[in-house]
Structures are given as structure tokens and as C-alpha cells.
Coordinates of C-alpha atoms and ligand atoms in Angstrom, one line a residue:
M1 CA 63.0 1.7 51.4
R2 CA 60.5 -0.6 49.4
K3 CA 57.0 1.1 49.0
R4 CA 54.2 -0.7 50.6
I5 CA 51.4 -0.9 48.0
H6 CA 47.8 -2.3 49.2
I7 CA 45.7 -3.9 46.6
L8 CA 42.0 -3.8 46.9
A9 CA 40.0 -6.3 44.6
M10 CA 36.5 -5.6 43.3
G11 CA 36.1 -8.3 40.8
G12 CA 35.6 -7.5 37.0
T13 CA 36.8 -9.2 33.8
I14 CA 40.4 -8.8 35.1
A15 CA 39.2 -11.6 37.7
G16 CA 37.2 -13.2 34.9
S17 CA 37.1 -16.7 34.1
A18 CA 35.9 -18.5 30.9
G19 CA 35.9 -22.2 30.1
D20 CA 37.9 -21.7 26.8
S21 CA 41.2 -19.7 26.6
A22 CA 40.0 -18.2 23.3
A23 CA 36.9 -16.9 24.7
T24 CA 36.8 -13.1 25.3
T25 CA 33.0 -13.0 25.8
G26 CA 30.5 -15.1 27.9
Y27 CA 32.9 -15.5 30.8
Q28 CA 32.1 -15.1 34.5
A29 CA 33.4 -11.6 35.8
G30 CA 35.0 -11.6 39.3
A31 CA 35.4 -15.3 39.7
M32 CA 39.1 -15.4 40.6
G33 CA 40.3 -14.2 43.9
I34 CA 43.2 -11.8 44.9
E35 CA 45.6 -14.5 45.6
E36 CA 45.1 -15.9 42.1
L37 CA 45.3 -12.6 40.3
L38 CA 48.6 -11.9 42.0
A39 CA 49.8 -15.4 41.3
A40 CA 50.0 -14.4 37.5
V41 CA 52.2 -11.3 38.1
P42 CA 55.0 -12.4 40.6
Q43 CA 57.1 -9.6 39.5
V44 CA 54.9 -7.3 41.7
R45 CA 56.5 -8.6 44.7
E46 CA 59.9 -7.7 43.3
L47 CA 58.7 -4.2 42.9
A48 CA 57.1 -3.3 46.4
E49 CA 55.7 -4.8 49.6
I50 CA 52.5 -6.3 48.5
T51 CA 49.4 -6.7 50.7
G52 CA 45.9 -7.0 49.4
E53 CA 42.2 -8.0 50.2
Q54 CA 39.2 -8.9 48.5
L55 CA 36.4 -6.2 49.0
A56 CA 34.0 -7.7 46.4
A57 CA 33.8 -10.2 43.6
I58 CA 31.6 -8.4 41.3
D59 CA 30.6 -7.8 37.5
S60 CA 31.1 -4.0 38.1
K61 CA 27.6 -3.2 36.3
D62 CA 26.0 -4.5 39.5
I63 CA 28.0 -2.2 41.8
T64 CA 25.8 -0.3 44.2
A65 CA 26.3 2.9 45.9
A66 CA 26.8 1.2 49.2
Q67 CA 29.6 -0.8 47.7
Q68 CA 31.1 2.3 46.1
L69 CA 31.1 4.1 49.4
Q70 CA 32.6 0.9 51.0
L71 CA 35.4 1.1 48.8
A72 CA 35.6 4.9 49.4
A73 CA 35.8 4.1 53.3
R74 CA 38.4 1.7 52.9
V75 CA 40.5 3.9 50.6
R76 CA 40.1 6.7 53.2
E77 CA 41.0 4.4 56.3
L78 CA 44.2 3.1 54.3
L79 CA 45.2 6.6 53.1
L80 CA 45.0 7.8 57.2
S81 CA 46.4 4.9 58.2
G82 CA 50.1 5.9 57.5
E83 CA 50.8 2.3 56.7
V84 CA 50.7 2.4 52.8
D85 CA 52.7 4.2 50.1
G86 CA 50.2 3.6 47.5
I87 CA 46.9 1.8 46.8
V88 CA 45.7 -0.1 43.6
I89 CA 42.3 -1.1 43.0
T90 CA 41.3 -4.0 40.4
H91 CA 37.8 -3.3 39.2
G92 CA 35.5 -4.1 36.4
T93 CA 35.8 -1.9 33.4
D94 CA 32.0 -1.1 32.9
T95 CA 31.9 1.2 36.0
L96 CA 35.6 1.9 36.5
E97 CA 35.4 5.3 35.5
E98 CA 32.7 6.1 38.0
S99 CA 34.4 4.5 40.8
A100 CA 37.8 6.3 40.0
Y101 CA 35.9 9.7 39.8
L102 CA 34.1 9.3 43.2
L103 CA 37.5 8.4 44.5
D104 CA 39.2 11.2 42.8
L105 CA 36.6 13.7 44.3
L106 CA 37.2 12.4 47.9
H107 CA 41.1 12.1 47.6
F108 CA 42.6 14.1 50.2
A109 CA 46.3 12.7 50.4
D110 CA 49.1 12.8 48.3
I111 CA 49.4 9.0 48.4
P112 CA 48.7 7.7 44.6
V113 CA 45.5 5.7 44.3
V114 CA 45.4 3.8 40.9
I115 CA 42.7 1.9 39.5
T116 CA 43.2 -0.9 36.8
G117 CA 41.0 -3.5 35.2
A118 CA 41.0 -5.7 32.1
M119 CA 39.1 -6.4 28.8
R120 CA 40.1 -10.0 28.6
P121 CA 39.3 -12.5 31.2
A122 CA 42.3 -14.0 33.1
T123 CA 42.0 -17.3 31.6
A124 CA 42.1 -15.9 27.9
L125 CA 44.9 -16.1 25.5
S126 CA 46.8 -12.7 25.8
A127 CA 45.0 -11.7 28.7
D128 CA 45.5 -8.1 29.6
G129 CA 45.1 -8.0 33.2
P130 CA 48.5 -9.3 34.7
L131 CA 50.3 -6.5 32.7
N132 CA 47.8 -3.8 33.9
I133 CA 48.4 -4.9 37.5
L134 CA 52.1 -4.8 37.1
D135 CA 51.9 -1.3 35.6
A136 CA 49.4 -0.4 38.1
V137 CA 51.6 -1.1 40.9
R138 CA 54.6 0.5 39.3
V139 CA 52.5 3.8 38.9
A140 CA 51.5 3.5 42.6
A141 CA 55.1 3.0 43.6
A142 CA 56.2 5.8 41.8
D143 CA 57.2 9.1 43.3
E144 CA 56.1 11.2 40.2
A145 CA 52.5 9.7 40.8
R146 CA 52.2 11.4 44.1
D147 CA 49.8 14.4 44.6
R148 CA 48.2 13.5 41.2
G149 CA 44.8 12.5 42.4
V150 CA 43.3 9.2 41.4
L151 CA 44.9 7.7 38.4
V152 CA 43.5 5.0 35.9
V153 CA 46.1 2.8 34.4
L154 CA 45.4 0.3 31.6
N155 CA 46.9 -0.9 28.4
N156 CA 50.4 1.0 29.3
T157 CA 48.7 4.3 29.5
I158 CA 47.9 6.4 32.4
H159 CA 44.8 8.7 32.6
S160 CA 43.4 11.0 35.1
A161 CA 40.0 9.9 36.7
Q162 CA 38.6 13.1 35.9
L163 CA 39.1 12.8 32.0
V164 CA 38.9 9.1 31.2
T165 CA 36.0 7.1 29.8
K166 CA 35.4 3.5 28.4
M167 CA 35.2 4.3 24.8
S168 CA 35.1 1.0 23.0
A169 CA 32.7 -1.8 24.1
T170 CA 35.3 -4.2 23.3
A171 CA 38.9 -3.1 22.6
V172 CA 41.9 -3.6 25.1
E173 CA 42.6 0.2 24.2
T174 CA 39.1 1.1 25.4
F175 CA 40.3 3.8 28.0
Q176 CA 40.9 7.0 26.6
S177 CA 40.9 10.8 27.7
P178 CA 39.1 12.5 24.8
N179 CA 39.7 15.9 26.2
G180 CA 43.4 16.0 26.8
G181 CA 44.4 12.6 26.3
A182 CA 46.4 10.4 28.5
I183 CA 48.6 12.1 31.4
G184 CA 51.4 9.4 31.0
A185 CA 52.6 5.9 30.1
V186 CA 54.4 3.1 31.3
N187 CA 57.0 2.0 28.7
D188 CA 58.8 -1.2 29.4
G189 CA 58.3 -0.5 33.1
E190 CA 59.3 2.9 33.1
V191 CA 56.7 5.3 34.4
C192 CA 56.5 8.6 32.6
F193 CA 54.3 11.5 33.1
Y194 CA 53.9 14.3 30.6
Q195 CA 50.8 16.1 31.6
S196 CA 49.3 17.1 35.1
A197 CA 46.1 15.3 36.3
Q198 CA 43.4 17.0 38.5
L199 CA 41.3 19.7 37.0
H200 CA 38.9 20.4 40.1
H201 CA 40.0 19.4 43.4
L202 CA 37.7 20.1 46.6
P203 CA 39.6 22.0 49.0
N204 CA 37.9 20.3 52.1
A205 CA 38.0 16.6 50.2
L206 CA 39.0 15.2 53.7
S207 CA 35.8 16.4 55.7
V208 CA 33.6 15.6 52.4
S209 CA 35.1 12.0 52.6
E210 CA 34.4 11.8 56.1
K211 CA 30.8 12.8 55.5
L212 CA 30.1 10.7 52.2
T213 CA 31.6 7.4 53.7
S214 CA 29.5 7.8 56.7
Q215 CA 26.3 7.4 54.4
K216 CA 24.9 4.0 53.5
E217 CA 23.3 5.0 50.1
L218 CA 23.5 8.1 47.9
P219 CA 20.6 10.3 47.0
Y220 CA 18.5 9.2 43.9
V221 CA 20.0 11.4 40.8
P222 CA 18.9 9.9 37.6
I223 CA 20.4 10.5 34.3
L224 CA 18.1 11.2 31.5
Y225 CA 19.4 10.5 27.9
G226 CA 18.5 13.5 25.6
H227 CA 17.1 12.4 22.1
S228 CA 14.8 14.0 19.6
D229 CA 11.3 14.6 20.3
D230 CA 12.0 14.3 24.3
D231 CA 8.6 15.7 25.7
G232 CA 9.8 15.8 29.2
R233 CA 7.7 13.0 30.5
L234 CA 10.5 11.3 32.1
V235 CA 11.6 14.4 34.1
K236 CA 7.9 14.2 35.5
L237 CA 8.4 10.6 36.3
V238 CA 11.7 10.9 37.9
R239 CA 10.2 13.7 40.1
E240 CA 7.6 11.5 41.0
N241 CA 9.8 8.8 42.1
G242 CA 11.9 11.2 44.6
A243 CA 14.7 12.5 42.4
Q244 CA 16.9 14.8 44.7
G245 CA 19.0 16.0 41.5
I246 CA 18.7 15.2 37.7
V247 CA 21.5 15.0 35.2
Y248 CA 20.3 15.7 31.6
A249 CA 22.8 14.3 29.1
G250 CA 21.8 16.7 26.4
M251 CA 22.7 17.0 22.6
G252 CA 25.9 18.7 21.8
N253 CA 26.6 21.3 24.2
G254 CA 24.2 20.1 26.6
S255 CA 21.0 21.2 24.4
I256 CA 17.6 20.2 25.8
P257 CA 14.5 19.9 23.8
E258 CA 11.8 22.7 24.8
R259 CA 9.3 20.7 26.2
A260 CA 12.0 18.6 28.4
E261 CA 13.7 22.1 29.3
K262 CA 10.2 23.2 30.6
E263 CA 9.8 20.3 32.9
L264 CA 13.7 20.4 34.2
A265 CA 13.2 24.2 34.8
A266 CA 9.9 23.4 36.9
A267 CA 12.2 20.7 39.0
V268 CA 14.9 23.5 39.6
Q269 CA 12.0 25.6 40.9
A270 CA 11.0 22.9 43.2
G271 CA 14.5 22.7 44.7
I272 CA 15.9 19.9 42.5
P273 CA 19.3 20.9 41.1
V274 CA 19.9 20.0 37.4
I275 CA 23.0 19.4 35.6
R276 CA 23.5 19.7 31.8
S277 CA 25.9 17.3 30.6
S278 CA 26.2 15.8 26.8
T279 CA 25.7 12.6 24.9
S280 CA 28.7 13.6 23.1
V281 CA 32.0 12.0 24.3
S282 CA 34.2 15.0 23.7
G283 CA 34.2 18.8 24.3
M284 CA 33.0 20.8 27.0
V285 CA 29.5 21.7 28.2
V286 CA 29.5 25.3 28.7
K287 CA 27.1 28.1 29.0
A288 CA 24.7 28.1 26.0
E289 CA 21.0 29.4 25.9
E290 CA 20.2 32.4 28.2
S291 CA 17.1 30.3 29.2
Y292 CA 19.3 27.6 30.6
E293 CA 21.0 30.2 32.9
Q294 CA 17.8 31.9 33.8
A295 CA 16.4 28.3 34.8
G296 CA 19.6 27.6 37.1
F297 CA 20.9 24.6 35.0
I298 CA 24.5 23.8 35.9
A299 CA 26.7 23.2 33.0
S300 CA 29.1 19.9 33.3
G301 CA 32.3 21.3 31.8
L302 CA 34.1 18.3 31.2
L303 CA 32.4 16.0 33.3
N304 CA 30.3 13.2 31.4
P305 CA 27.0 12.4 32.4
R306 CA 27.8 9.5 34.9
K307 CA 30.7 11.5 36.5
A308 CA 28.4 14.5 36.9
R309 CA 25.8 12.3 38.7
L310 CA 28.4 11.4 41.3
L311 CA 29.3 15.0 41.9
L312 CA 25.6 15.9 42.1
Q313 CA 24.9 13.2 44.6
A314 CA 28.1 14.3 46.8
A315 CA 26.7 17.8 46.6
V316 CA 23.2 16.7 47.6
V317 CA 24.8 14.8 50.7
C318 CA 26.8 17.8 51.5
G319 CA 23.8 20.4 51.0
K320 CA 25.7 22.2 48.3
G321 CA 23.6 23.8 45.6
T322 CA 23.7 25.5 42.1
A323 CA 26.0 28.2 43.1
D324 CA 28.4 25.9 44.6
L325 CA 28.6 23.5 41.7
R326 CA 28.7 26.3 39.2
N327 CA 31.8 27.5 41.2
F328 CA 33.4 24.0 41.5
L329 CA 32.9 23.1 37.7
R330 CA 34.5 26.5 36.4
Ligands
LIG401 C1 32.6 -5.6 34.7 O1 32.9 -4.4 34.4 O2 32.9 -6.0 35.8 C2 32.7 -6.4 33.6 C3 33.4 -5.9 32.4 C4 35.0 -5.6 32.4 O3 35.5 -5.8 33.3 O4 35.7 -5.6 31.5

């Protein structure tokens, strides 16, 4: 039986349009609708029963928590409907890893959810979007993709939503998983997995997804970027502005300059959970100085600051604290 693949279009460069086919910057992201995108890859209809809808037409740097939650709610609805065998999401690359991680956190089914994007606008010479859409549909329709959480497919490679990050500002091979590498590839139409995908899996993802998708927005959890001579002033500022959690992107193994550490420790004392992540793109953030443990900071493990932020937002909504997060990230 042919697989039923539903495509959700969010905009991005994959739907971008430029006046000149040689232009790969200075275009309008999200300008083209889903029908136009699919018209460039008629082969997808040979692979599966394709349906689709336009959920947004945005440059993904502008995505709001409300739009991320709306996407998560629609994915949840589709997964529960019994009417799809796979979901493909076309999304801008700038925040693709964030939406992918949020969806992965809330993923409760064995049905593949695959996110793709493109680095060159749809109007460009050698646009990468059409092949990325074709590969994403192939992966979403593959039996081997079941029960692997949310997958990111671009440039013929398959990545885990938990590990993938946008490494290059401009290159088409921008999506990489610096810890562990890609988990599979699509070679000339053949889907091949060579590693498993999810590291952390919420045992109660179905109820967490219900709780989160009933929200209209997410709590204010800023990321503070560590640097030399950080005097902790920004920690005070975000607290005054109602931060309900803080992610500190520290140096190396999540190291925090002393004055900022003092302010962050005071935040934890006041009931604001703090995750230590890293400005380094690879390696794990693990237990470091004893004072971090005593202060109650949470080490982010393999999560980069942007993903750690989403996890912390979800934890705040669900009333989970430091101990729960430490257990989850172990
Ligand atoms: C965006 O993220 O929407 C623009 C950039 C891109 O998709 O590559």
C-alpha cells in the first residue's frame, strides 16, 4: 500500500524567491507556497500519496513560540489521526534545529516526522530544496525511519533532531551532528540508517505534548552568552524582566566567570532553574566545579544552548525542576 505523507510548509529559504537565479542571498524567504514547491518535485507523487498544507510563510528567524506550538499541535493532531504514515515539514534553516528538537521532545508515536529546508532559494541555479524535499519524503515513507524520533534531512544526510546543528552560515552542507555524526544517508534514492537516533526520550511524551500544545506561549527563558569579564549584570537584568529559567552558554565545559556564577546561584536560590550549556559546538557539558553542583546548576549534556532553552521551557510548563532535568539529561 502506498504511504500517506503529509507535508507542512513553514516558509524559509526552501520557499525563497530571488530576482536573479545567480543570487543566493538577499532573497525573500517563504515567498512560495506549498503547491509551487511540490511542482518542482513531481517525483514525490510517484513515491507516496501526498497531501499538504501551508502552516506559515515566514523567515524562520521570526518564528514565535506561538507558531512553534501551533506546529507541534498540528503534528500531534496528525499523529493521532491515523490518517498519515509520515510527516514532512519544510522549514527555514535558521531555527530548524529548534523546531526539530521541540517536536522530538514531544514525539510520542513511531510515525516518522522529517524536517527539511534549503540553503539556496527555490529560484537559484542548483537550488538544493527540491532534492531535499524528495529525500525527506523518501525518509518519511521508509519503514526503517519508524520509531527514530524526529529526523532532519538535508544534503543527502539524515540527522537526529537532538544532535544536529547548523554549522555553516552559508554552505549547503551546513547541517552536521558534531557529536556522533549523521545517523544515515539517502544515496541515489536509497534510505540507509547506520546509527540509532534518540538519546533522550520522554516516557510521558503524549501527555507532555498535550500540556504544551494547549499553551499559547512559552515561559521567558533567555540564553546568556558567556564571555571574558562577564560581571553578571545580564543575569540581574533578565531576572528583573521575569526570567523563569536561564540557560548560560558557558565556556568549554559550561564554565562560568565567578561574578556571573554568583548571580546565577542567587537566581537558583530564588527558584529560577539554571542550565549550563556551552559556546563550544561539540563535546558534552558535564559535572565540573563543585560550586556548580552546590549552586544547583544543571549540566546540558549534549544539548546546545538553543535546545537546552526549549527543554527548560517545557520543564517550567510541566512544573519540573532541577532534579527531574538532571535525571532526564543523564
Ligand atoms: C530562514 O531560516 O527562514 C531563512 C534562512 C534559510 O532558510 O536558510
